[in-house]
Amino acid sequence: MAPEPCIRRLRVAMIVAALAALAAAPPAHALRLVNWNLLNYPGSTGAIRDPYYRVVLTPLAPDFMVADEVTSQAAVNEFLSSVLNTMEPGQWAAAPFVDGNDTDCGFFYKPSKVQYLGQWSFYPNPANLLRLIHVYRIKPIGYSATASEIRVYGLHLKASTGSANVAQRAAEAKGLRDTLDALPAGVNALASGDYNFYTGAEPAMDTLLAIRVNNRGRLYDPLGLQGISWQDNASMAGKHTQCPSTTAYRPNGGYSGGGLDDRFDLLLPTYDLADGQAIELLPSSYVSVGNDGLHMNKSVTDAPIAPADTAYARALWWCSDHLPVRVDLRLPAQIGATTPLAFGTVIVGAGATQLEAVADTAHTPADSLRYTLAADPGFTAPAGNFAIAPGDPAALHSVGMITASAGNMAGNLTIASNDVDVPTRLVALAGTVLDHASASLDSTIALLADTLDFGSHESGQFSTMLARVHNRGYDALQAPLAVSGGAITGGAGRFSIVGGFAPALVAGTAASYTIAFDDNGASADSTYQATLDFSSADEALPGAAAQPGLGVTLLARRAGGTVAVDDARRAPGTTRLYAPAPNPMPGHGTLRFDLARATDAKLEIFDLAGRRVSTVASGSFEPGRYAYPWNGRRSDGAALGAGLYFVRLTGRGIETQTARLAMVH
């Protein structure tokens, strides 16, 4: 049983403020490192001390840990099993133990938080192979870039005062610094352990913090306590780590005693961990665990006390003659997953935007994501520098597609950020811009008005005719034409769309409507005229616009028993060229025109290049109605090929008139 003075000490505890700092949950998903000199672990009292280690470590919630004064692989196994995995079952693993000339370091980590990449060891002073320095390579889970690698140097330098010991520490520090200066670019490092420094101005400390030509491995003190005396310095009482007891005697033995008066245990990082990029050490998280600043040269269990904290103070008092030191490492920013932006199909002149969401998916308190946006030609993105903190809602940026001309648009939005793994993220952009549709009664020219002439027939002899609506010049980069309306007015109601009007979406093939003339009861020798009006617009896509109306004149003449087309008393009131019948024409058909007055006239046929290919009629004509059968041949007798032609009526004192003619075979 422990002596009575020890029992009394075990009934007291740390003050509320110290416990609050210890028990506070660590920042979510920052990496928390704890360094602790376990004191010749396990010795003969490991089983007794193990529960106390658990009491201390549980509220600290470390993610990885360097333990000094570990004696063997069996010691590593015991601490892993009896302390860490009893405290948090199945969550901890350990690096293999490397046995040097004296006690060594153990390295423990949570595989759910830390990737263990490997390790090696070296003696820092070749002239005196006292203790190994162990180097552990790790990366946070979820990161792969070099800038996310951390090399943890676990060390225990020569102890005690005296010039020989100070010189040995200086030599060890030189070996450590030389090794640190050979660090690969971008790799972070942190030297963790029991330095046994009595002052921040010790030569060994100066070597580690010195400015060199090669400054790669220069360390710094996050607490800024270099250059001053540490032992028995009341101004830094809250930073001491050794010793938590005023007496050297405790049941586990081997304690130095003297109370809290030395800062032996340090976490010294390279400047990579203070450059504002990638992984950062958070100085505010640097804590000498259990030291409230009110116990210099006292035991942690001495007054002032908070009775509820007795168990924690007792555990610190029992475990070791050092307090643990803990620090948090802020993780790099991580850009959230992005998906391609599809702008779909729009029409020239339309507005086309999509929202790109950018988020920092690293967990608080990771670095803020800082980024810029740049879009390939054909697209637009906001300019400037942006930043978003982890845990904040995603920032939404409007990315546009330029719609000034038709085309299949493709490119990338480049997001350049401080994500160490993906500094450049490409977001695929794609969309299609279409020209407006072109409503026409002809497939190749803009024809807004045309005539369907059913001809002059006796009752029962009229055939149906087709009215076609084209999307002139259609190709894959033109909007389809939505034909939305078709109505007939006039003609005494004798003209109709067979089956009624049906809306149509016109691409490369015309919408065809069958038109019928009802001659039942029609007056002999009477001409009927109506108008068929079509309304249309671009397909209902962004940027759609209405198209000009199309008008088709419908004509039909109910013939009597005798035809006298040149009778002046029955001369037409207007001069008119009718549409060829049939049209399209399968090699032969009839061409008709009316003359309101006597004139010299020509009825000719031209190809698309404007060359005359046939003269059907030419001469002096009296007023009347004329019909000319035509065999579909050129003036030289050769048959016209299939295609589009134009019939033209010209004459003295009359307005030139043209009708479209499609030849088919």
XYZ file of C-alpha atoms in Angstrom:
665
model
C 0.000 0.000 0.000
C 1.217 3.492 -0.768
C 2.305 5.649 2.178
C -0.257 8.004 3.716
C 1.149 11.197 2.093
C 0.679 9.618 -1.318
C -2.871 8.563 -0.462
C -3.719 12.136 0.505
C -2.300 13.373 -2.772
C -4.488 10.913 -4.643
C -7.592 12.575 -3.153
C -6.956 15.901 -4.854
C -7.139 16.870 -8.499
C -6.567 19.437 -11.134
C -8.486 22.672 -11.355
C -11.545 23.050 -13.533
C -9.811 25.080 -16.216
C -7.129 22.456 -16.809
C -9.675 19.671 -16.997
C -11.848 21.646 -19.391
C -8.894 22.075 -21.735
C -8.168 18.364 -21.555
C -11.707 17.122 -21.929
C -12.693 19.392 -24.785
C -13.362 17.354 -27.906
C -10.633 17.794 -30.524
C -11.496 19.711 -33.672
C -13.278 17.300 -35.973
C -10.883 15.494 -38.282
C -7.856 17.598 -37.495
C -5.008 15.282 -36.645
C -4.142 15.326 -32.975
C -0.638 14.277 -31.932
C 0.259 13.360 -28.381
C 3.871 12.913 -27.254
C 4.453 11.293 -23.908
C 7.524 10.007 -22.117
C 5.953 6.928 -20.543
C 8.888 6.371 -18.146
C 10.726 3.113 -18.820
C 7.572 1.348 -19.996
C 6.393 -1.137 -18.920
C 9.010 -1.881 -16.265
C 7.573 -3.944 -13.468
C 4.436 -1.801 -13.072
C 2.950 -1.656 -16.564
C -0.190 -3.511 -15.564
C -0.715 -1.109 -12.658
C -0.110 2.005 -14.759
C -2.129 0.980 -17.841
C -5.552 2.011 -16.461
C -4.136 5.428 -15.558
C -2.793 5.936 -19.088
C -6.314 5.274 -20.324
C -7.776 7.856 -17.939
C -5.367 10.488 -19.261
C -5.652 9.687 -22.968
C -9.404 9.184 -23.268
C -10.405 12.883 -23.163
C -7.370 13.841 -25.272
C -8.664 11.697 -28.173
C -5.353 11.528 -30.068
C -5.099 10.296 -33.648
C -1.429 9.340 -33.440
C 1.071 9.192 -30.637
C 4.814 9.119 -30.019
C 5.760 7.364 -26.792
C 9.266 7.818 -25.340
C 11.096 5.351 -23.098
C 9.528 2.220 -24.566
C 11.699 -0.802 -23.935
C 10.675 -3.531 -26.394
C 8.252 -4.887 -28.949
C 6.443 -6.544 -26.062
C 6.042 -3.098 -24.499
C 4.568 -1.758 -27.738
C 2.171 -4.702 -27.846
C 1.103 -4.166 -24.237
C 0.468 -0.446 -24.640
C -1.436 -1.063 -27.857
C -3.606 -3.780 -26.349
C -4.007 -2.799 -22.702
C -4.185 0.955 -23.137
C -5.198 2.159 -26.601
C -7.380 -0.673 -27.910
C -8.961 -1.149 -24.505
C -9.746 2.563 -24.472
C -10.995 2.533 -28.114
C -11.452 -1.102 -29.170
C -10.059 -1.997 -32.581
C -9.139 1.566 -33.536
C -5.380 1.573 -32.991
C -2.322 0.105 -34.679
C 1.413 0.417 -34.030
C 4.561 0.713 -36.095
C 7.120 -2.076 -35.640
C 9.471 -1.463 -32.731
C 13.127 -0.742 -33.538
C 15.425 -1.652 -30.655
C 18.466 0.598 -30.214
C 21.150 0.925 -27.541
C 18.802 2.415 -24.951
C 15.064 2.840 -24.552
C 13.349 3.812 -27.785
C 10.164 5.269 -29.180
C 6.891 3.594 -29.924
C 4.578 4.951 -32.602
C 0.816 4.404 -32.461
C -1.854 5.567 -34.878
C -5.469 5.184 -35.906
C -5.667 3.637 -39.405
C -9.010 5.386 -39.885
C -7.216 8.732 -39.617
C -3.612 8.112 -40.591
C -1.852 6.215 -43.371
C 1.354 4.657 -42.075
C 3.919 4.796 -44.906
C 7.026 3.423 -43.246
C 9.874 4.264 -40.894
C 13.635 4.214 -40.321
C 16.020 5.089 -37.489
C 19.458 6.655 -37.095
C 21.934 7.668 -34.396
C 22.257 11.454 -34.561
C 25.780 11.585 -33.073
C 28.122 9.057 -34.732
C 30.690 9.656 -31.988
C 28.334 8.502 -29.236
C 25.588 6.071 -30.208
C 23.351 6.799 -27.266
C 19.729 6.674 -28.482
C 18.130 6.303 -31.890
C 15.994 8.951 -33.509
C 13.024 7.224 -35.148
C 11.422 8.662 -38.293
C 7.797 7.773 -39.046
C 6.225 8.656 -42.388
C 2.470 9.237 -42.403
C -0.286 10.935 -44.372
C -3.834 11.829 -43.340
C -6.462 9.477 -44.688
C -7.995 10.850 -47.863
C -4.874 12.690 -49.064
C -2.151 11.526 -51.438
C 0.012 14.499 -52.442
C 3.559 14.998 -51.184
C 2.409 18.178 -49.463
C 0.232 16.092 -47.162
C 3.066 13.861 -45.942
C 4.273 14.302 -42.373
C 7.537 12.909 -41.077
C 7.459 12.556 -37.318
C 10.903 12.381 -35.693
C 10.590 10.595 -32.344
C 13.560 11.384 -30.090
C 14.960 11.282 -26.567
C 18.124 13.369 -26.226
C 20.828 13.088 -23.570
C 19.598 13.942 -20.092
C 21.030 15.977 -17.221
C 23.100 19.119 -16.814
C 26.858 19.461 -17.136
C 28.990 20.471 -20.076
C 29.447 16.944 -21.390
C 25.711 16.353 -21.493
C 25.070 19.741 -23.071
C 27.716 18.958 -25.712
C 26.147 15.554 -26.393
C 22.727 17.174 -26.924
C 24.319 19.725 -29.249
C 25.883 16.944 -31.309
C 22.578 15.070 -31.429
C 20.776 18.247 -32.500
C 23.313 18.784 -35.287
C 22.730 15.265 -36.596
C 18.973 15.803 -36.469
C 19.179 19.168 -38.216
C 21.458 17.829 -40.957
C 18.941 15.074 -41.613
C 16.038 17.517 -41.612
C 17.805 19.758 -44.123
C 17.723 16.816 -46.555
C 13.935 16.629 -46.462
C 12.250 16.377 -49.882
C 10.551 19.557 -51.019
C 6.999 19.892 -49.748
C 7.267 17.247 -47.020
C 6.254 18.436 -43.552
C 8.229 17.381 -40.503
C 7.792 17.548 -36.750
C 10.381 16.589 -34.129
C 8.618 15.149 -31.099
C 10.059 13.910 -27.856
C 11.988 14.452 -24.654
C 14.692 17.023 -25.478
C 15.952 17.430 -21.886
C 16.562 21.165 -22.517
C 16.790 23.314 -19.411
C 16.739 26.543 -21.403
C 15.481 27.833 -24.718
C 18.979 29.187 -25.363
C 20.778 25.841 -25.143
C 23.222 25.284 -28.059
C 21.176 22.307 -29.234
C 18.049 24.485 -29.417
C 19.965 27.153 -31.310
C 21.116 24.544 -33.844
C 17.585 23.336 -34.506
C 16.200 26.871 -34.912
C 19.190 28.399 -36.702
C 19.005 30.063 -40.132
C 21.197 28.191 -42.607
C 21.962 28.439 -46.290
C 19.882 25.296 -46.601
C 16.962 26.168 -44.395
C 14.832 23.199 -45.379
C 14.920 21.546 -41.974
C 14.760 24.629 -39.778
C 12.445 24.100 -36.795
C 10.518 26.647 -34.759
C 8.919 26.764 -31.327
C 5.122 27.235 -31.735
C 5.046 28.789 -28.248
C 7.829 31.289 -29.039
C 9.805 30.447 -25.894
C 13.231 30.161 -27.488
C 16.123 32.176 -26.091
C 14.961 32.253 -22.460
C 15.527 30.148 -19.371
C 12.874 27.513 -18.810
C 13.756 25.906 -15.480
C 11.927 27.473 -12.545
C 10.706 30.326 -14.788
C 7.353 31.411 -13.353
C 6.454 33.359 -16.526
C 6.118 30.068 -18.409
C 4.919 27.886 -15.570
C 2.022 26.599 -17.655
C 4.405 25.108 -20.229
C 6.459 22.862 -17.924
C 6.125 19.114 -18.481
C 8.367 17.588 -15.817
C 7.796 16.440 -13.066
C 4.131 15.949 -11.977
C 5.240 14.943 -8.478
C 7.417 16.606 -5.865
C 8.623 13.254 -4.575
C 10.746 10.707 -6.373
C 9.114 7.882 -4.464
C 6.022 6.275 -5.923
C 4.965 2.638 -6.102
C 6.224 2.285 -9.697
C 9.610 3.851 -8.834
C 12.128 5.640 -11.022
C 10.653 9.119 -10.736
C 12.831 12.178 -10.629
C 10.580 14.236 -8.376
C 10.893 17.955 -7.791
C 7.511 19.104 -9.083
C 6.760 20.955 -12.315
C 9.785 23.069 -13.156
C 11.252 21.919 -16.505
C 10.105 22.024 -20.145
C 11.690 18.836 -21.442
C 8.965 17.595 -23.794
C 8.659 19.542 -27.048
C 6.881 19.425 -30.393
C 9.014 21.409 -32.863
C 7.751 21.592 -36.475
C 9.427 22.714 -39.693
C 8.267 25.975 -41.253
C 6.173 24.051 -43.783
C 3.691 23.710 -40.939
C 3.415 27.500 -40.573
C 3.331 28.719 -44.170
C -0.438 29.029 -44.529
C -0.571 26.143 -46.993
C -1.647 22.504 -46.804
C -1.097 21.009 -43.320
C -0.704 23.581 -40.554
C 0.146 23.262 -36.890
C -2.346 25.168 -34.745
C -0.316 26.933 -32.006
C -3.428 27.493 -29.893
C -3.830 23.720 -29.571
C -0.321 23.206 -28.131
C -0.923 22.087 -24.530
C 1.189 20.670 -21.720
C -1.540 18.334 -20.563
C -2.493 18.770 -16.927
C -0.482 21.938 -16.315
C -2.685 24.844 -15.292
C 0.224 27.210 -14.607
C -0.471 27.156 -10.861
C 1.683 24.192 -9.904
C 5.269 25.219 -10.494
C 7.478 23.178 -8.149
C 4.350 21.374 -6.985
C 2.666 18.085 -7.661
C -0.333 18.216 -9.979
C -2.359 16.937 -7.064
C -1.459 19.847 -4.782
C -3.743 22.789 -4.036
C -5.466 24.591 -5.666
C -7.730 21.678 -6.379
C -11.118 20.835 -7.848
C -12.371 17.749 -6.021
C -14.201 16.358 -9.051
C -10.866 16.207 -10.903
C -9.157 13.928 -8.439
C -9.192 10.880 -10.724
C -7.474 12.671 -13.600
C -4.823 14.261 -11.362
C -4.191 10.913 -9.720
C -3.735 9.274 -13.122
C -1.164 11.883 -14.216
C 0.646 11.516 -10.915
C 0.845 7.734 -11.282
C 1.790 7.289 -14.951
C 5.121 9.006 -15.458
C 7.491 11.755 -14.398
C 6.484 13.694 -17.553
C 3.237 15.261 -18.652
C 2.017 14.481 -22.158
C 2.113 17.229 -24.785
C -0.561 17.494 -27.423
C -1.031 19.574 -30.595
C -3.521 19.647 -33.488
C -2.622 19.706 -37.160
C -5.054 21.426 -39.494
C -5.577 19.433 -42.678
C -5.454 20.801 -46.245
C -8.522 21.967 -48.112
C -10.286 19.478 -50.358
C -12.411 20.516 -53.298
C -15.731 18.737 -53.484
C -16.588 16.385 -56.288
C -17.757 18.152 -59.421
C -19.971 16.899 -62.215
C -20.085 17.948 -65.878
C -22.274 20.933 -66.686
C -24.726 20.189 -69.493
C -26.303 23.313 -70.988
C -28.604 21.285 -73.220
C -29.921 22.716 -76.462
C -30.764 26.383 -76.906
C -31.376 28.732 -79.817
C -29.080 31.546 -80.910
C -29.366 34.537 -78.592
C -30.807 32.629 -75.648
C -29.408 32.923 -72.156
C -27.637 29.698 -71.181
C -26.255 29.340 -67.652
C -25.586 26.550 -65.209
C -24.560 26.718 -61.565
C -21.273 25.153 -60.549
C -21.144 24.278 -56.857
C -17.745 24.526 -55.195
C -17.272 23.253 -51.645
C -14.442 22.527 -49.253
C -15.215 18.960 -48.207
C -12.343 18.699 -45.754
C -13.538 18.557 -42.185
C -13.360 21.496 -39.800
C -10.857 22.916 -38.909
C -9.178 22.204 -42.235
C -7.770 24.967 -44.392
C -10.171 27.122 -46.412
C -10.396 26.268 -50.076
C -9.027 29.132 -52.167
C -9.686 28.951 -55.893
C -10.177 30.674 -59.229
C -12.393 29.821 -62.186
C -11.538 29.968 -65.894
C -13.689 28.816 -68.808
C -12.587 27.651 -72.254
C -13.582 29.710 -75.329
C -17.315 29.560 -75.923
C -18.097 29.718 -72.213
C -17.905 32.273 -69.414
C -17.063 32.047 -65.723
C -16.798 34.600 -62.903
C -13.388 36.213 -62.533
C -11.573 36.823 -59.271
C -10.303 34.935 -56.247
C -12.732 32.948 -54.126
C -12.521 31.210 -50.762
C -14.806 28.916 -48.839
C -14.340 27.383 -45.425
C -14.890 23.693 -44.655
C -18.389 23.094 -43.391
C -19.804 26.152 -45.144
C -22.570 25.709 -47.736
C -21.263 25.235 -51.256
C -20.588 28.419 -53.215
C -22.649 28.619 -56.404
C -21.053 30.203 -59.468
C -22.938 31.007 -62.669
C -21.161 29.530 -65.682
C -22.456 30.631 -69.093
C -22.443 29.293 -72.626
C -22.002 31.898 -75.377
C -24.935 31.684 -77.820
C -24.019 34.257 -80.459
C -23.731 31.633 -83.201
C -24.798 28.060 -83.809
C -22.486 25.202 -82.935
C -21.818 22.174 -80.810
C -20.093 23.681 -77.804
C -17.576 21.759 -75.704
C -14.838 22.767 -73.304
C -13.814 22.808 -69.668
C -14.219 24.936 -66.613
C -10.833 24.956 -64.879
C -10.928 25.266 -61.096
C -7.437 26.015 -59.783
C -7.263 25.646 -56.013
C -5.052 24.908 -53.027
C -6.275 21.309 -52.877
C -2.928 19.545 -52.575
C -4.161 16.398 -54.289
C -6.148 18.014 -57.095
C -4.765 21.527 -57.621
C -6.496 21.701 -61.001
C -10.013 20.335 -61.400
C -11.548 20.223 -64.881
C -15.330 20.353 -65.171
C -16.592 19.308 -68.597
C -18.882 21.827 -70.298
C -21.115 20.946 -73.227
C -24.154 22.271 -75.017
C -25.673 22.922 -78.434
C -26.656 26.254 -79.944
C -29.116 26.097 -82.851
C -29.996 28.628 -85.498
C -33.625 29.716 -85.661
C -35.964 27.643 -87.795
C -36.969 29.094 -91.179
C -40.627 28.615 -92.061
C -41.186 28.479 -95.813
C -43.481 26.997 -98.422
C -40.352 25.957 -100.310
C -37.405 23.859 -99.142
C -34.669 26.035 -100.665
C -35.947 29.616 -100.889
C -37.822 31.834 -98.462
C -41.358 31.547 -99.834
C -44.045 32.965 -97.590
C -46.910 32.912 -100.110
C -47.826 30.378 -102.781
C -50.829 29.094 -104.730
C -52.463 25.692 -104.945
C -54.578 25.581 -108.114
C -56.942 22.653 -108.310
C -57.590 23.568 -111.948
C -60.829 23.685 -113.870
C -62.795 20.470 -113.799
C -66.295 19.225 -114.139
C -68.065 17.973 -111.052
C -66.498 14.861 -109.554
C -63.181 15.380 -111.339
C -61.254 17.330 -108.661
C -58.273 15.633 -106.957
C -56.723 16.495 -103.617
C -53.527 18.532 -103.457
C -50.719 18.810 -100.930
C -49.718 21.936 -99.027
C -46.222 21.577 -97.575
C -44.542 23.530 -94.788
C -40.754 23.386 -94.874
C -38.011 24.247 -92.401
C -35.867 25.830 -95.090
C -32.187 24.931 -95.063
C -32.560 22.575 -92.100
C -29.483 20.828 -90.757
C -28.362 19.484 -87.374
C -27.583 23.002 -86.122
C -31.008 24.474 -86.883
C -33.987 24.404 -84.582
C -36.916 22.243 -85.660
C -39.988 24.199 -86.779
C -43.093 23.782 -84.656
C -46.151 24.203 -86.925
C -48.870 25.099 -84.477
C -51.802 26.274 -86.578
C -53.416 25.856 -89.989
C -56.768 27.421 -90.913
C -58.689 27.994 -94.169
C -60.814 31.068 -94.733
C -63.008 31.943 -97.720
C -63.870 29.773 -100.702
C -67.469 29.352 -99.583
C -66.231 26.716 -97.145
C -65.479 24.278 -99.989
C -61.788 23.826 -99.160
C -60.707 21.695 -96.198
C -57.701 19.980 -94.650
C -58.356 16.267 -94.877
C -58.490 14.851 -91.348
C -58.202 18.316 -89.854
C -55.090 20.222 -88.902
C -52.501 18.442 -86.748
C -49.500 20.227 -85.205
C -46.153 19.040 -86.505
C -42.467 19.403 -85.668
C -40.597 19.909 -88.922
C -36.929 19.054 -89.287
C -35.612 17.877 -92.655
C -38.926 16.520 -93.932
C -41.775 18.882 -94.708
C -45.081 18.692 -92.921
C -47.651 17.781 -95.571
C -51.334 18.580 -95.387
C -53.835 17.145 -97.853
C -56.235 19.786 -99.146
C -59.556 18.860 -100.722
C -62.061 20.873 -102.816
C -65.715 19.932 -102.399
C -67.460 20.531 -105.750
C -70.803 19.162 -104.609
C -73.366 21.807 -105.552
C -70.704 24.207 -106.839
C -71.902 26.581 -109.582
C -70.748 25.739 -113.078
C -68.150 28.026 -114.604
C -67.427 29.499 -111.154
C -63.984 30.061 -109.580
C -63.572 29.551 -105.844
C -60.699 31.109 -103.899
C -59.634 30.661 -100.255
C -56.586 31.257 -98.115
C -54.789 28.642 -96.025
C -52.747 30.315 -93.257
C -50.062 28.464 -91.284
C -48.605 29.727 -87.980
C -45.308 28.380 -86.634
C -42.345 29.032 -84.349
C -39.037 27.525 -83.307
C -39.312 24.377 -81.280
C -39.994 25.249 -77.657
C -36.363 25.645 -76.624
C -34.709 28.534 -74.768
C -34.526 31.437 -77.214
C -37.439 30.242 -79.367
C -39.163 32.896 -81.502
C -42.287 33.020 -83.666
C -41.827 32.550 -87.420
C -43.519 34.636 -90.129
C -46.948 33.388 -91.170
C -47.292 31.361 -94.367
C -50.210 31.939 -96.746
C -51.378 29.578 -99.477
C -53.982 30.768 -101.998
C -56.382 27.961 -102.896
C -58.075 28.099 -106.323
C -60.565 25.805 -107.983
C -62.925 26.350 -111.011
C -66.058 24.329 -111.518
C -66.234 24.008 -115.293
C -69.485 23.913 -117.315
C -70.296 22.032 -120.545
C -68.423 24.350 -122.976
C -64.994 25.908 -122.472
C -64.237 29.222 -124.151
C -61.247 30.538 -122.361
C -60.645 33.355 -124.810
C -64.132 34.857 -124.629
C -63.520 38.540 -123.861
C -66.803 38.806 -122.028
C -65.485 36.243 -119.554
C -61.905 37.517 -119.315
C -60.253 37.214 -115.880
C -60.183 40.275 -113.721
C -56.469 39.782 -112.847
C -53.380 38.367 -114.483
C -52.217 35.284 -112.558
C -49.741 32.442 -112.937
C -51.019 29.297 -111.241
C -48.974 26.590 -109.594
C -48.146 23.726 -111.961
C -50.408 20.752 -111.684
C -49.528 18.298 -110.438
C -46.672 19.567 -108.286
C -44.383 17.701 -107.815
C -44.668 16.778 -111.504
C -43.782 13.228 -112.587
C -42.496 14.173 -116.069
C -45.629 15.826 -117.518
C -48.404 18.100 -116.393
C -50.249 21.349 -117.073
C -49.158 24.955 -116.759
C -51.933 27.572 -116.399
C -52.143 31.343 -116.375
C -54.798 34.077 -116.710
C -54.385 37.309 -118.655
C -56.584 40.264 -117.795
C -55.616 42.169 -120.958
C -54.113 41.531 -124.372
C -50.312 41.508 -124.333
C -47.161 39.925 -125.655
C -46.171 37.287 -123.073
C -43.816 34.381 -122.457
C -44.201 31.275 -120.312
C -40.719 29.913 -119.568
C -38.975 27.464 -117.232
C -35.656 28.172 -115.460
C -33.315 26.045 -113.336
C -31.958 27.064 -109.924
C -28.960 28.766 -111.540
C -31.294 31.081 -113.437
C -30.750 29.451 -116.821
C -33.754 29.113 -119.111
C -34.285 25.452 -119.955
C -37.595 25.596 -121.822
C -40.004 28.051 -123.431
C -43.516 26.631 -123.169
C -45.418 29.527 -124.787
C -44.492 32.842 -126.407
C -46.467 35.338 -128.486
C -49.370 37.765 -128.455
C -52.244 36.760 -126.239
C -55.801 37.995 -125.873
C -57.392 38.305 -122.440
C -58.419 34.887 -121.147
C -57.527 31.710 -119.301
C -54.767 29.532 -120.754
C -53.695 25.960 -120.038
C -50.620 24.348 -121.661
C -49.828 20.674 -121.386
C -46.097 20.210 -120.940
C -44.001 17.070 -121.302
C -41.211 17.988 -118.907
C -38.568 18.468 -121.595
C -36.081 21.129 -122.448
C -36.367 23.224 -125.537
C -33.872 20.832 -127.184
C -36.124 17.869 -126.395
C -34.040 16.405 -123.582
C -35.925 15.384 -120.446
C -35.350 17.583 -117.403
C -33.700 15.883 -114.471
C -35.373 15.627 -111.113
C -35.026 18.770 -109.069
C -36.409 22.196 -108.419
C -37.295 24.610 -111.249
C -39.226 27.831 -111.641
C -42.036 28.696 -114.061
C -41.961 32.364 -115.025
C -44.682 34.441 -116.738
C -43.462 37.718 -118.239
C -45.042 40.174 -120.623
C -45.448 43.717 -121.731
C -47.312 45.726 -119.135
C -47.700 42.872 -116.661
C -45.813 42.079 -113.424
C -43.471 39.107 -113.687
C -44.815 36.124 -111.794
C -43.011 32.953 -110.708
C -44.188 29.561 -109.482
C -42.087 26.758 -108.051
C -41.992 23.445 -109.906
C -40.553 20.221 -108.497
C -39.726 17.523 -111.050
C -39.684 13.925 -109.895
C -39.128 10.671 -111.719
